[in-house]
Structure formats: structure tokens, C-alpha cells
Coordinates of N, CA and C in Angstrom, one line a residue:
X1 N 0.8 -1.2 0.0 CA 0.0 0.0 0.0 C 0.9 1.3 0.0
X2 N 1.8 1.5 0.9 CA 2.8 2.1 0.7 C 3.3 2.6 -0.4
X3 N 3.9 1.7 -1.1 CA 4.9 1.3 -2.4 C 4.0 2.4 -3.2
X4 N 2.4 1.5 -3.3 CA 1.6 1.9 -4.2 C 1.2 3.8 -3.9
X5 N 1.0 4.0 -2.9 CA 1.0 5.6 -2.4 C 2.1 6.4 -3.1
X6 N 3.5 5.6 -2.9 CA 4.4 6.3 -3.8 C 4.6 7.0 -4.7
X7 N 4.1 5.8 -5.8 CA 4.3 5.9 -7.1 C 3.2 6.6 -8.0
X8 N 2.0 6.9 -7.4 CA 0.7 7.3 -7.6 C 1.0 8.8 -7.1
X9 N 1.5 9.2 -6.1 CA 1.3 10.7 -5.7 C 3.2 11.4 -6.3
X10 N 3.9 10.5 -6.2 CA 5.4 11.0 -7.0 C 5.0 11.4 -8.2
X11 N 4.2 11.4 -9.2 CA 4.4 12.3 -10.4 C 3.8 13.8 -10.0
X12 N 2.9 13.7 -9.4 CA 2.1 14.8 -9.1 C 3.3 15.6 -8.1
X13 N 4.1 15.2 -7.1 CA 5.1 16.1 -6.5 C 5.9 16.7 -7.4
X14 N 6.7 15.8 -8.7 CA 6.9 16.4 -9.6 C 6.4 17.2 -10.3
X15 N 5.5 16.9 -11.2 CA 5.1 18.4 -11.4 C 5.0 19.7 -10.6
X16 N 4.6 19.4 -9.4 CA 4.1 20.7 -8.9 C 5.7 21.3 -8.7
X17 N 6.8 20.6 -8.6 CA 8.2 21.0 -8.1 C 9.0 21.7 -9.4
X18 N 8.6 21.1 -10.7 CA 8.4 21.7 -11.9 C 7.6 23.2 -11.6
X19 N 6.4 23.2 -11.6 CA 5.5 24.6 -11.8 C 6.5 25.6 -11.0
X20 N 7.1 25.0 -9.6 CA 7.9 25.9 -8.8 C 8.8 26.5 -9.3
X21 N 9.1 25.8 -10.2 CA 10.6 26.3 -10.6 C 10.5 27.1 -11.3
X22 N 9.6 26.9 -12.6 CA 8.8 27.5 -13.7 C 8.5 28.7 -13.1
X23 N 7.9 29.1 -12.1 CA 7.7 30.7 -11.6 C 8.8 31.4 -11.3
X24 N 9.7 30.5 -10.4 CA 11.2 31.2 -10.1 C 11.4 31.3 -11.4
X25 N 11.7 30.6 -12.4 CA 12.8 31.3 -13.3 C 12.1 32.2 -14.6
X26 N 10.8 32.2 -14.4 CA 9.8 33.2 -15.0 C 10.3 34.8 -13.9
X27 N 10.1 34.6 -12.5 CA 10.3 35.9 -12.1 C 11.9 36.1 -12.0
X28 N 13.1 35.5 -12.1 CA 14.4 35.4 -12.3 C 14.5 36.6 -13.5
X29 N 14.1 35.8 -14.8 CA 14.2 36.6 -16.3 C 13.2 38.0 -16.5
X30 N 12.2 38.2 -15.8 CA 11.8 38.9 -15.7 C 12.1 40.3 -15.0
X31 N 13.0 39.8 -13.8 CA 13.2 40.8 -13.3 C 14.7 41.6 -13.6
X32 N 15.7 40.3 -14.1 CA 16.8 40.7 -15.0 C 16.5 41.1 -16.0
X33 N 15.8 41.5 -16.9 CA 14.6 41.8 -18.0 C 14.7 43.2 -17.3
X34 N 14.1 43.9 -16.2 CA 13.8 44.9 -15.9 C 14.8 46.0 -15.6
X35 N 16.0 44.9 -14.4 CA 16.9 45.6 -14.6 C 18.0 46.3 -16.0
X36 N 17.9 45.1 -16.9 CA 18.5 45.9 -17.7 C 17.8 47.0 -18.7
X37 N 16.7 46.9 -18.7 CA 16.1 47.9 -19.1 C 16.4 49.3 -18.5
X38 N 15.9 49.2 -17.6 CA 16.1 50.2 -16.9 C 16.7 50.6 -15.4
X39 N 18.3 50.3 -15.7 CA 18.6 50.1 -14.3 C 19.6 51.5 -14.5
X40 N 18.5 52.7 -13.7 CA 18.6 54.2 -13.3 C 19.2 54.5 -12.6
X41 N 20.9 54.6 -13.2 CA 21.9 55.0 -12.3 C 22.6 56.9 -11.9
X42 N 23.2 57.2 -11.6 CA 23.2 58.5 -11.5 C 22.9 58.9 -13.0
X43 N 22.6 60.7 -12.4 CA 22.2 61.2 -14.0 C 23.6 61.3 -14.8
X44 N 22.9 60.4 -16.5 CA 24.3 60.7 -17.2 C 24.3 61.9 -18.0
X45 N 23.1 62.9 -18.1 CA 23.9 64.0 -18.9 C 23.5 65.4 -17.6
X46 N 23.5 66.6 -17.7 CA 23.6 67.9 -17.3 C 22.0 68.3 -17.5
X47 N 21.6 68.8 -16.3 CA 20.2 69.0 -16.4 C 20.2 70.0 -17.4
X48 N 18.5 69.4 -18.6 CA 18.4 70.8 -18.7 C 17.4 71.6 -18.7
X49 N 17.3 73.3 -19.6 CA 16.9 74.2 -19.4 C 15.8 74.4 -18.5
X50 N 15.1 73.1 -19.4 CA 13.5 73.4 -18.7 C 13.3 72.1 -17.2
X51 N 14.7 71.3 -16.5 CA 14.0 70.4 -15.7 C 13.6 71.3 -14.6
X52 N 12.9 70.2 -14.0 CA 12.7 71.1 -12.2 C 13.7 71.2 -11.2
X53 N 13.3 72.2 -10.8 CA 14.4 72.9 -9.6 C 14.5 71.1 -8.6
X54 N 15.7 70.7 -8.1 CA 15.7 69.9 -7.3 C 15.8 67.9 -8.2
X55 N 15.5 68.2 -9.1 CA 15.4 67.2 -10.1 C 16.8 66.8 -11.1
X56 N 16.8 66.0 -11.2 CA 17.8 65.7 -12.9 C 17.1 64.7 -13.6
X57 N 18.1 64.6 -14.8 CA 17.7 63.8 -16.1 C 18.6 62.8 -16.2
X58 N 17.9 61.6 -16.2 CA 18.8 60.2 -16.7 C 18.3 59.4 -17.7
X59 N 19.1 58.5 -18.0 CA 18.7 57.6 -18.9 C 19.1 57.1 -20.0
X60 N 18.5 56.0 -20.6 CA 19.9 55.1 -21.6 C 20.1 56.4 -23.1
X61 N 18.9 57.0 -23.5 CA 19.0 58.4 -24.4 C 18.4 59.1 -23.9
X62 N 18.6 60.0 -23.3 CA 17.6 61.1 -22.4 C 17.6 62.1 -23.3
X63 N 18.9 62.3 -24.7 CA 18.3 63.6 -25.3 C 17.3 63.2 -26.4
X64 N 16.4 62.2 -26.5 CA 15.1 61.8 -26.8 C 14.1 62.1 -27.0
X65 N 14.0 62.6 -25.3 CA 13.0 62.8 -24.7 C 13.2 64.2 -24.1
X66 N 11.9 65.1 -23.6 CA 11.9 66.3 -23.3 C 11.3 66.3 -21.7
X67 N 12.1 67.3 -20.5 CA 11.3 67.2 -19.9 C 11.2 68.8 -19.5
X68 N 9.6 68.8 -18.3 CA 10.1 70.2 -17.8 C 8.6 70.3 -17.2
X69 N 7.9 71.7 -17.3 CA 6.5 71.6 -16.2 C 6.1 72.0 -16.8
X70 N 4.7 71.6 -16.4 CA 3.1 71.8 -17.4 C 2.3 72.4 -15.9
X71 N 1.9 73.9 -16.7 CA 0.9 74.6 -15.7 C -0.5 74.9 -16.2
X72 N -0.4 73.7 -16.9 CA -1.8 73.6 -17.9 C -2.4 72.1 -17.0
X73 N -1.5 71.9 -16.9 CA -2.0 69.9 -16.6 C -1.4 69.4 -15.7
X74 N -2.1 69.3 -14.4 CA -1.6 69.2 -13.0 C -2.4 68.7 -12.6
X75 N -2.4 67.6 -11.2 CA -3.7 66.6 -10.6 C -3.9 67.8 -9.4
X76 N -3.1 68.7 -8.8 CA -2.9 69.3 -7.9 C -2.2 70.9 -7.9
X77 N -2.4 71.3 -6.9 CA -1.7 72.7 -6.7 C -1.9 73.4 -8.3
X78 N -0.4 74.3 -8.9 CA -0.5 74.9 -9.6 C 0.5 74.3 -10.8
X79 N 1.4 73.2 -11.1 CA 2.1 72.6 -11.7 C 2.4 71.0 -11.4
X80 N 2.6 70.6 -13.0 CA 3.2 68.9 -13.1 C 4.5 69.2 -13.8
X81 N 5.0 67.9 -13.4 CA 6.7 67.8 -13.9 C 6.0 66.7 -15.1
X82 N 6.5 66.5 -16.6 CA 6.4 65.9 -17.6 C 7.5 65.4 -18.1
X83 N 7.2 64.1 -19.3 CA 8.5 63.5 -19.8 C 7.6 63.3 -20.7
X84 N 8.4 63.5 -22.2 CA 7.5 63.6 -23.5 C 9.0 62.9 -24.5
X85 N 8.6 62.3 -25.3 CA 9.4 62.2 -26.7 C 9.4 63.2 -27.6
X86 N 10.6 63.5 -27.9 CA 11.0 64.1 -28.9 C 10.6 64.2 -30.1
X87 N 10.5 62.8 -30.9 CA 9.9 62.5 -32.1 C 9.2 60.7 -32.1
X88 N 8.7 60.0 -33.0 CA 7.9 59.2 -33.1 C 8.6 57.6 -32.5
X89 N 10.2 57.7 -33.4 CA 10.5 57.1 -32.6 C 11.9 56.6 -31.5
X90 N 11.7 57.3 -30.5 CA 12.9 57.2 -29.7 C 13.5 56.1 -29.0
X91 N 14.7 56.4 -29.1 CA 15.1 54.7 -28.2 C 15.6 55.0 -26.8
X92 N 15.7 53.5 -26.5 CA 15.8 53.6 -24.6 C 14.7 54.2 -23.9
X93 N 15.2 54.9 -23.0 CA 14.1 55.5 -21.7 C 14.5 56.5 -21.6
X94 N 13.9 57.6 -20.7 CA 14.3 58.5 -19.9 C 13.6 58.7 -18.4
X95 N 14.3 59.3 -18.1 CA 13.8 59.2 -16.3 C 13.7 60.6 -15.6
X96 N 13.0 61.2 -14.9 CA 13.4 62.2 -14.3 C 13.7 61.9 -12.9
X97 N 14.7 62.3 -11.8 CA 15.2 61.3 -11.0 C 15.8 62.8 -10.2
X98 N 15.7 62.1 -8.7 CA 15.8 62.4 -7.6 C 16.8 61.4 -6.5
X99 N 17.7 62.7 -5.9 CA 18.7 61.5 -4.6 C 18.8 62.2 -4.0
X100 N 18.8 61.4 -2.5 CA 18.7 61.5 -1.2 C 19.2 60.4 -0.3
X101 N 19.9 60.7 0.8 CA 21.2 60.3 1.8 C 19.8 59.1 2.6
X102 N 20.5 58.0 2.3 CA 19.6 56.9 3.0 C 19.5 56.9 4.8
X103 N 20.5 57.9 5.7 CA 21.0 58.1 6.9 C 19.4 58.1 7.6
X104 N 18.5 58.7 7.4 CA 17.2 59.2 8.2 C 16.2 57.8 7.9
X105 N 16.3 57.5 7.0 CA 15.6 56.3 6.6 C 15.6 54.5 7.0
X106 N 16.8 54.6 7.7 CA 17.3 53.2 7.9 C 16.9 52.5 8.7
X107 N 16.7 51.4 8.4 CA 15.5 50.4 9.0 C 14.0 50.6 9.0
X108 N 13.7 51.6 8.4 CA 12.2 51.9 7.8 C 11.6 51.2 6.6
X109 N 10.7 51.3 7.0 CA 9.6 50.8 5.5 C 9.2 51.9 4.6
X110 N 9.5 52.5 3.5 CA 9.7 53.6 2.7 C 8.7 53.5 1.5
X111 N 7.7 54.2 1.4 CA 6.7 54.1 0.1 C 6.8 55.4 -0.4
X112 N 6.8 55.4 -1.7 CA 6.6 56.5 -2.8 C 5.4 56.3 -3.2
X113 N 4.5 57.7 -3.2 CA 3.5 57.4 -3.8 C 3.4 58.7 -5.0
X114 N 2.7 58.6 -6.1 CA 2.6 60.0 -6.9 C 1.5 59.7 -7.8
X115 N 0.9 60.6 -8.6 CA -0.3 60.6 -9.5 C 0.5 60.8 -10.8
X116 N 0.4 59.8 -11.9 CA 0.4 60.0 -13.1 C -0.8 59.8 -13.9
X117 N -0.3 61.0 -15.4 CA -1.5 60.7 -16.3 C -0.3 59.9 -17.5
X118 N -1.0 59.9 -18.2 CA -0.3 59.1 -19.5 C -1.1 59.6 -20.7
X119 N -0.4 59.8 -22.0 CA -1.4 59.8 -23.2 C -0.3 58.9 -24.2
X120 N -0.6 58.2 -24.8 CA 0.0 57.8 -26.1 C 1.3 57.1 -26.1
X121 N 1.4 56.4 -24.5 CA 2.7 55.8 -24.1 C 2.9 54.5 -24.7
X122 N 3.5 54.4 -25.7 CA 3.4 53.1 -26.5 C 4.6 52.3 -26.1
X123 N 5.4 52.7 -25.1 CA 6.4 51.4 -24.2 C 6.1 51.4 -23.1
X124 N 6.2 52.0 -22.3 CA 5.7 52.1 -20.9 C 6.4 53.0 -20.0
X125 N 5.6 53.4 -18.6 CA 5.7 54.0 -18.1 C 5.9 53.3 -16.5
X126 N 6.4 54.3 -15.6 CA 6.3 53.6 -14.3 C 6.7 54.9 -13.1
X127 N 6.4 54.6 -12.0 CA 7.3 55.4 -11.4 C 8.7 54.1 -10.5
X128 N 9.6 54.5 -9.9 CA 10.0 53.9 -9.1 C 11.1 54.6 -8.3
X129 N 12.0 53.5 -7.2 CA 12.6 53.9 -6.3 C 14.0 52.9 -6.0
X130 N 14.9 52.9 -5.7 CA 16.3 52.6 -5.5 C 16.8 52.8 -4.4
X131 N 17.4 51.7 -3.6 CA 18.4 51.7 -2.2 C 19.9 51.1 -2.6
X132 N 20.8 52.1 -2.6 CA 22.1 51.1 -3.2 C 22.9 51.7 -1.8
X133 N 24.1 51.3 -1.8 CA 25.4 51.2 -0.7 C 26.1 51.9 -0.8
X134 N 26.9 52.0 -0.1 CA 28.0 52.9 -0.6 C 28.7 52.6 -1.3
X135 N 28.7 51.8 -2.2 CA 29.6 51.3 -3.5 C 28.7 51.5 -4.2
X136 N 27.6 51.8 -4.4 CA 26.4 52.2 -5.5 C 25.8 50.9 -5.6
X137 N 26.1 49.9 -5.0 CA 25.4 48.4 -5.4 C 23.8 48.6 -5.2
X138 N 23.0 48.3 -6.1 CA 21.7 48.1 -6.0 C 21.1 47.1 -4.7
X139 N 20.4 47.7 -3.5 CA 20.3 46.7 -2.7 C 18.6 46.4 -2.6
X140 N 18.4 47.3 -3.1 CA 16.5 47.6 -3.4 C 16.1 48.2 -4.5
X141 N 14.7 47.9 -5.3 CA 14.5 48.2 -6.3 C 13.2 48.1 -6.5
X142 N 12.2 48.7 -7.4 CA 11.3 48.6 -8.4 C 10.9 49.8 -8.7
X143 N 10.2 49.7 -9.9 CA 10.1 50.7 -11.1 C 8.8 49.9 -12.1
X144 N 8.0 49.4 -11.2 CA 6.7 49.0 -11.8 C 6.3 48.3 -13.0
X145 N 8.3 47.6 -13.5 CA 8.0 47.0 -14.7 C 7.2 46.2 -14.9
X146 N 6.7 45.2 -14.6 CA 6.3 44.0 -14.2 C 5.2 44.4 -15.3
X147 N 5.1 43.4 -16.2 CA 3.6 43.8 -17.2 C 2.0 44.3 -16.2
X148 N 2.0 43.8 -15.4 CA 0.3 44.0 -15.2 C 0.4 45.1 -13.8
X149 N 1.3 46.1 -14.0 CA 1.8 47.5 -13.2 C 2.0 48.5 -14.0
X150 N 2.6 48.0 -14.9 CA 3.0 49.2 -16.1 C 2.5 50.3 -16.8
X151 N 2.5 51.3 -16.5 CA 1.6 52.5 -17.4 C 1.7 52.1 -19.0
X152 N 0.9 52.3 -19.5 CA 0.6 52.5 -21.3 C -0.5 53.3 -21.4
X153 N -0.2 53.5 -22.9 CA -1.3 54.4 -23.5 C -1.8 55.5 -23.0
X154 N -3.1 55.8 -22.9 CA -3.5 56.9 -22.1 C -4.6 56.6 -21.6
X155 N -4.3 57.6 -20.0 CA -4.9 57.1 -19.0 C -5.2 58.7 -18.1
X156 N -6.1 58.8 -17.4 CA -6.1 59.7 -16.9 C -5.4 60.0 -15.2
X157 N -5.5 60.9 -14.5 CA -4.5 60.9 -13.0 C -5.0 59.9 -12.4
X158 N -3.6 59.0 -12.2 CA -4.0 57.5 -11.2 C -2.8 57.5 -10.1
X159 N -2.8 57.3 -9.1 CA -2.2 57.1 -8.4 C -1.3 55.9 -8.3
X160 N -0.5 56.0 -7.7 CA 0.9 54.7 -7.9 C 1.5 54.5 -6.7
X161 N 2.3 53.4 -6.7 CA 2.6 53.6 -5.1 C 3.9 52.2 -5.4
X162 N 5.3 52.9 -4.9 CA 6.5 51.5 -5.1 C 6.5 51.7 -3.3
X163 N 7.1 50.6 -2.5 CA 7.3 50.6 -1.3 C 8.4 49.6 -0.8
X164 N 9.7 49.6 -0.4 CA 11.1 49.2 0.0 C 11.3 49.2 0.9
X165 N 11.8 48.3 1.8 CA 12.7 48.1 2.9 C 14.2 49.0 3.2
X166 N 14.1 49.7 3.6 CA 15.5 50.1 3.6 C 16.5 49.8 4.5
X167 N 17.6 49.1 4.3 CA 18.7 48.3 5.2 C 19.3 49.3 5.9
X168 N 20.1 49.1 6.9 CA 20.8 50.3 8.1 C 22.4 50.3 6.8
X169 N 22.5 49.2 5.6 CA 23.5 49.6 4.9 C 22.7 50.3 3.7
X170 N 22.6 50.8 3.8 CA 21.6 51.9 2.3 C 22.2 53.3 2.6
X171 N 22.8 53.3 1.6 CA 23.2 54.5 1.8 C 23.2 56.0 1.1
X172 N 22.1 55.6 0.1 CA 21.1 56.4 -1.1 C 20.3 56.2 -1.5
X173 N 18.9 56.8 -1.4 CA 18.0 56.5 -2.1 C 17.5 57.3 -3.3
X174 N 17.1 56.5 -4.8 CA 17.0 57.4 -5.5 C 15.6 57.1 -5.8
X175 N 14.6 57.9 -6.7 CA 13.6 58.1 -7.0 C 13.0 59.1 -8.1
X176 N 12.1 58.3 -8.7 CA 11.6 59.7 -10.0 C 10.6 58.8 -10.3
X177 N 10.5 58.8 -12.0 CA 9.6 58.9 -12.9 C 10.1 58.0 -14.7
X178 N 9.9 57.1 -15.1 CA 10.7 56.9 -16.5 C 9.6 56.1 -17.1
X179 N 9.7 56.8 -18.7 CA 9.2 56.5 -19.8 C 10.1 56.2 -20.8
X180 N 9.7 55.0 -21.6 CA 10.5 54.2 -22.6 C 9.4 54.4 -23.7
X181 N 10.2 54.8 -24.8 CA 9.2 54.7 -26.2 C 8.6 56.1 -26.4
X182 N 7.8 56.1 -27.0 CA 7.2 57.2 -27.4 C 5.9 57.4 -26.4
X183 N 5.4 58.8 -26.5 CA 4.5 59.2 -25.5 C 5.2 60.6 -24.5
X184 N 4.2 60.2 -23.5 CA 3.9 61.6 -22.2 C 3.1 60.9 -21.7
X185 N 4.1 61.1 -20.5 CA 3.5 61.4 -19.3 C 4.0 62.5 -18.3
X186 N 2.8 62.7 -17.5 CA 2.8 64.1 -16.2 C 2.8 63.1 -14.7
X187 N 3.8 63.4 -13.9 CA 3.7 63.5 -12.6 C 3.6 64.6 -11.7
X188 N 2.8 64.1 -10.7 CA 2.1 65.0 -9.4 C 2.3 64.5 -8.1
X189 N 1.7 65.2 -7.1 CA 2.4 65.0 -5.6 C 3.0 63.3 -5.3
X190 N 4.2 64.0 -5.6 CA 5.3 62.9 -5.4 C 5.3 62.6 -3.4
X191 N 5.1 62.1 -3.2 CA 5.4 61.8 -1.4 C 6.2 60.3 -1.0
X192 N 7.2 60.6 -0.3 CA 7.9 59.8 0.2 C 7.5 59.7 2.1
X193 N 6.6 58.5 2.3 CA 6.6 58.1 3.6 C 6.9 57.3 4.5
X194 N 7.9 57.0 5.3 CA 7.3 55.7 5.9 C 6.0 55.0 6.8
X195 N 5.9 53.8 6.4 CA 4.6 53.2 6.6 C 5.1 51.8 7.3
X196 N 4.3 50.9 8.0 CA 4.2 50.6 8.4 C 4.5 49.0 7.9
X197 N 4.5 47.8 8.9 CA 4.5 46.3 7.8 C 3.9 45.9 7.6
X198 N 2.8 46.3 7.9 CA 1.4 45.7 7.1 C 1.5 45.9 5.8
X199 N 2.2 47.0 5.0 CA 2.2 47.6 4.1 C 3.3 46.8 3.2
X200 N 3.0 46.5 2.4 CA 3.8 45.0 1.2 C 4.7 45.6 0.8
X201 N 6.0 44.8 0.7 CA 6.7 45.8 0.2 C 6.9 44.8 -1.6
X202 N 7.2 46.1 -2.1 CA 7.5 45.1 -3.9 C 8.6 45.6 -4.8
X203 N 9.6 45.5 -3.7 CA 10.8 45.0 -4.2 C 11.2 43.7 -5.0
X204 N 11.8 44.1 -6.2 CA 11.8 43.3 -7.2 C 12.9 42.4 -6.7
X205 N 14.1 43.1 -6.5 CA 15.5 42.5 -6.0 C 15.3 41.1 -5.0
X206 N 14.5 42.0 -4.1 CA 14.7 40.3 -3.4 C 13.7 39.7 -3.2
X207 N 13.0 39.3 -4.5 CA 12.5 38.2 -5.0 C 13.0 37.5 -5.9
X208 N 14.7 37.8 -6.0 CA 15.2 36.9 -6.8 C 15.4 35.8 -6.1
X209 N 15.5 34.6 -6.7 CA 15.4 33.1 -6.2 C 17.1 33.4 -5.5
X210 N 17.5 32.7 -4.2 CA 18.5 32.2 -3.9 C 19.2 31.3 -4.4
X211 N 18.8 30.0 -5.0 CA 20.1 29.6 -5.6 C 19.3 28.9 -7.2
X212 N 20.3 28.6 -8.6 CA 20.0 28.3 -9.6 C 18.9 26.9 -9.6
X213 N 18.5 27.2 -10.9 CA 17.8 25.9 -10.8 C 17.7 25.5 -12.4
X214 N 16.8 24.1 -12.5 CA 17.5 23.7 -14.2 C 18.8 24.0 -14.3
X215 N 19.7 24.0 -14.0 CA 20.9 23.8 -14.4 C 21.2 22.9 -15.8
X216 N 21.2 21.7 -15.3 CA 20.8 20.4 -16.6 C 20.1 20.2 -17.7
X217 N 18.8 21.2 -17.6 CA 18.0 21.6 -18.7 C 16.9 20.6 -19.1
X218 N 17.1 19.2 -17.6 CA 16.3 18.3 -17.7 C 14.6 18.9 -17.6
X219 N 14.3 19.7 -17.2 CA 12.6 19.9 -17.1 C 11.9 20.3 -18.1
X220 N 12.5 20.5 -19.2 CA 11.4 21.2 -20.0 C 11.9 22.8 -20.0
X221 N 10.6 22.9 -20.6 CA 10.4 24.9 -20.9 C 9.4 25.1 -20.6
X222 N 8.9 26.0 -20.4 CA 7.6 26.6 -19.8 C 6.5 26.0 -20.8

């Protein structure tokens, strides 16, 4: 009876140890997918004319893209900060981006929240937020790549919200706004608070699996 229990419920453990793996290395490539997309390191060119006071410009071609304030089109107060393409079709991303000394933050639970609109974003859109070290090492991360988070198209002012752990070794946090592809979008009251653990955090980084798997390439493919 035993024997027989075995052999009857062993295929079904395999599979399900398959499906496991199959999501790790679905969220593995996914999230290396995201990083290299868009992994928003200090600003690489010289702010310009029109960004906002307190702001810079980054990104894989940031002269692309245009950014600066719209006092036409705001969720709030009397102005939005925007990021627009240039022409029909631009490559990489651009970011408008923000840093700040991780020292006041440490050991807190840290949420960015801000309202974007979107019109005509045919790559996508996101906000997000960054905890690296003092070697610049990425120790926290997201930027809302994740397909079923992502801004597209056009949409009217929605609220967004990234939320991170920040380690007592964090020693920068950065934050903004990036659009890939063609389009516009506007952001509005950007707020950085800490919140509490009830409060999820969705950090992409460490959801990376701990150690490899398929190595051998015995399982199949998705």
C-alpha cells in the first residue's frame, strides 16, 4: 500500500516542483529583463533648461526625450513635472530622478506614492525607487516594470505607489519617474513616507530566487 502511495502521488510532487521552478525562473528573467532595461543609475547628462528645480535627467538616451512643467495639466496645486518624446521614434528611456542620503531612513519601510496621467505611451511607463550602498550596489529596487503594473497608453491621473525596505547599509535612495518609447506622461504630488508592515513591500530585487535551478535543462520549458 505504501509502495503503491508512492508511485501514484510522485508524479504529481513532480510536477508541482516543476510549476515551482517554472515561476522562479519566470520571475528570475523577468526581473533581469527589468533591470537591464532600466537600471537608473546616476544622472548621465547635465540638467536641462526646462527640468525642475531639485530634479535631474537620466537615462539610456535622455536627449530623446523632453522634460520640464506643465501649468496647464496638474492633478494638484498649480504645476506637473512631464517627460514627452522628442519625435515618433525614440530609443531607450528617460527618467526624471531624484537622490537622497539613506541616513534618516534606515531600518524603515519607505513608500513613494505620486499621481500620473499618461497619453499615447506606446512602451511604458512607471514610477519607481532605488536603495544602493556605498559602493552604489543596488540593494532595493522597483520601477513597476512588471507587465500587469506598467503604465501605457493613455490614462487619466492615477495614483501609484513602489514601497522598499531600507537596510541600516543603504546608503542612497533614489527616486523619480521613466518612460520608454514614445508618448507623455505628467507627474504630481510625489510623497515619500514611511509606513508601516502591514504595508507590502514590492521589491523586485529580493524576489530573486536564492540559488540556480534547471541547471541540466532536464525539465522542459515553460
Amino acid at each position: 500500500m505504501a509502495l503503491t502511495t508512492y508511485w501514484t502521488t510522485r508524479p504529481k510532487s513532480r510536477a508541482e516542483a516543476r510549476k515551482l521552478e517554472a515561476e522562479v525562473d519566470r520571475t528570475r528573467a523577468e526581473t533581469t529583463k527589468i533591470l537591464a532595461e532600466v537600471e537608473v543609475r546616476r544622472p548621465s547628462v547635465a540638467p536641462q533648461d526646462t527640468t525642475p528645480k531639485g530634479w535631474e535627467v537620466s537615462g539610456s538616451v535622455p536627449e530623446d526625450y523632453e522634460v520640464g512643467l506643465d501649468f496647464e495639466v496638474f492633478s494638484v496645486g498649480r504645476a506637473s513635472a512631464f517627460i514627452r518624446s522628442r519625435h515618433e521614434n525614440p530609443t531607450g528611456y528617460a527618467s526624471l530622478v531624484q537622490s537622497i542620503k539613506a541616513d534618516d531612513y534606515h531600518c524603515t519601510r519607505l513608500q513613494m506614492t505620486a499621481r500620473v496621467k499618461a497619453r499615447d505611451v506606446v512602451g511604458w511607463a512607471g514610477i519607481w525607487m532605488r536603495v544602493d550602498d556605498a559602493h552604489e550596489r543596488t540593494i532595493a529596487f522597483d520601477n513597476m516594470g512588471k507587465p500587469e503594473r506598467r503604465i501605457a497608453g493613455t490614462v487619466g491621473w492615477r495614483g501609484h505607489s513602489v514601497t522598499l525596505d531600507i537596510p541600516e547599509n543603504g546608503a542612497y535612495i533614489s527616486f523619480g519617474a521613466v518612460l520608454q518609447r514614445a508618448g507623455q506622461i505628467w507627474l504630481d504630488e510625489v510623497r515619500l513616507n514611511v509606513v508601516d508592515d502591514s504595508v507590502p513591500v514590492t521589491d523586485i530585487v529580493s524576489n530573486l530566487p536564492r540559488h540556480p535551478v534547471n541547471l541540466d535543462f532536464e525539465d522542459g520549458t515553460y
